Amino acid sequence: DTGVSQNPRHKITKRGQNVTFRCDPISEHNRLYWYRQTLGQGPEFLTYFQNEAQLEKSRLLSDRFSAERPKGSFSTLEIQRTEQGDSAMYLCASSPPGGITEAFFGQGTRLTVV
Amino acid sequence: DQQVKQNSPSLSVQEGRISILNCDYTNSMFDYFLWYKKYPAEGPTFLISISSIKDKNEDGRFTVFLNKSAKHLSLHIVPSQPGDSAVYFCAASARKTSYDKVIFGPGTSLSVIP
């Protein structure tokens, strides 16, 4: 297993467009997390899945953001009507039942909204 | 409202000397603390953690100290090596209320000079 995979690695989009990112976690990891990181800041928690259930969402996740993990395997994060403030690195992590201390992060998807 | 603070954006240390990275938190509900390390173009990697019932945890060259009364923790790296040059994030969680939601600090960039 090569670890957590995120696609695409980079995305440039025009303001107002919709974008979707994909995260493939490590096999058999039942927990999956999405974080957002902007320049000079640490990762900010967005949402968390246990299997296919979305158990927690940050208030940072406005109604333009939606995340899914339909079969408890890969996950997608969609941003509708993108704004320049959405420009950031979007990080995905997965873990076995041990929780966040066992989590492995992907390399992230860098979004630039122009 | 920054609940986890790392007031030193950067730190330079000579190879072989001790590196001390500091972290302060404001939320008294935090009961588990973690340090992550991040190289450029990679996701964060879990380094070491400490529960609030302890005041010290050691793993090889890395030691984390927790002072609950001061809401302060620190990461000591001894001896520092050039490969330790990275951004270090302090993170915390309140496991009784949200086991998997981790709040990250803004990070400290460590440079170990050969």
Short mmCIF file of C-alpha atoms in Angstrom, two decimals, chain B residues 9-70:
data_model
loop_
_atom_site.label_atom_id
_atom_site.label_comp_id
_atom_site.label_asym_id
_atom_site.label_seq_id
_atom_site.Cartn_x
_atom_site.Cartn_y
_atom_site.Cartn_z
CA PRO B 9 7.24 31.00 13.64
CA SER B 10 10.83 29.86 13.17
CA LEU B 11 13.81 28.51 15.07
CA SER B 12 17.44 27.88 14.08
CA VAL B 13 19.66 25.47 15.98
CA GLN B 14 23.15 24.12 15.46
CA GLU B 15 23.49 20.43 14.70
CA GLY B 16 24.03 18.42 17.87
CA ARG B 17 22.41 21.01 20.15
CA ILE B 18 18.97 20.87 21.72
CA SER B 19 15.91 22.17 19.89
CA ILE B 20 13.04 23.35 22.08
CA LEU B 21 9.70 24.06 20.43
CA ASN B 22 6.98 25.62 22.54
CA CYS B 23 3.22 25.47 22.42
CA ASP B 24 0.46 27.07 24.50
CA TYR B 25 -3.22 26.23 24.56
CA THR B 26 -6.30 27.94 25.91
CA ASN B 27 -8.98 25.25 26.05
CA SER B 28 -8.95 23.50 29.42
CA MET B 29 -10.95 20.63 27.90
CA PHE B 30 -7.94 19.49 25.88
CA ASP B 31 -6.65 16.23 27.33
CA TYR B 32 -4.45 14.86 24.59
CA PHE B 33 -1.62 16.59 22.80
CA LEU B 34 0.32 15.69 19.69
CA TRP B 35 3.26 16.89 17.68
CA TYR B 36 3.39 16.52 13.92
CA LYS B 37 6.29 17.12 11.59
CA LYS B 38 5.90 18.31 8.02
CA TYR B 39 8.42 18.39 5.19
CA PRO B 40 7.74 20.51 2.09
CA ALA B 41 5.37 18.90 -0.42
CA GLU B 42 4.41 16.19 2.06
CA GLY B 43 1.53 15.79 4.47
CA PRO B 44 2.11 16.07 8.23
CA THR B 45 3.54 13.01 9.96
CA PHE B 46 2.71 12.06 13.54
CA LEU B 47 5.75 12.38 15.79
CA ILE B 48 4.86 11.99 19.46
CA SER B 49 1.92 12.49 21.81
CA ILE B 50 1.14 12.91 25.49
CA SER B 51 -1.95 12.41 27.58
CA SER B 52 -2.93 15.00 30.17
CA ILE B 53 -2.39 12.44 32.92
CA LYS B 54 1.32 12.55 32.22
CA ASP B 55 3.85 15.34 32.31
CA LYS B 56 6.51 13.77 30.13
CA ASN B 57 6.75 11.33 27.26
CA GLU B 58 9.96 10.28 25.59
CA ASP B 59 10.65 8.56 22.30
CA GLY B 60 14.26 8.36 21.27
CA ARG B 61 15.59 11.85 20.63
CA PHE B 62 12.15 13.39 21.11
CA THR B 63 10.63 14.32 24.47
CA VAL B 64 7.39 16.16 25.08
CA PHE B 65 6.78 17.96 28.37
CA LEU B 66 3.34 19.04 29.54
CA ASN B 67 2.63 21.70 32.17
CA LYS B 68 -1.12 21.60 32.65
CA SER B 69 -1.31 24.44 35.14
CA ALA B 70 0.42 26.73 32.66
#
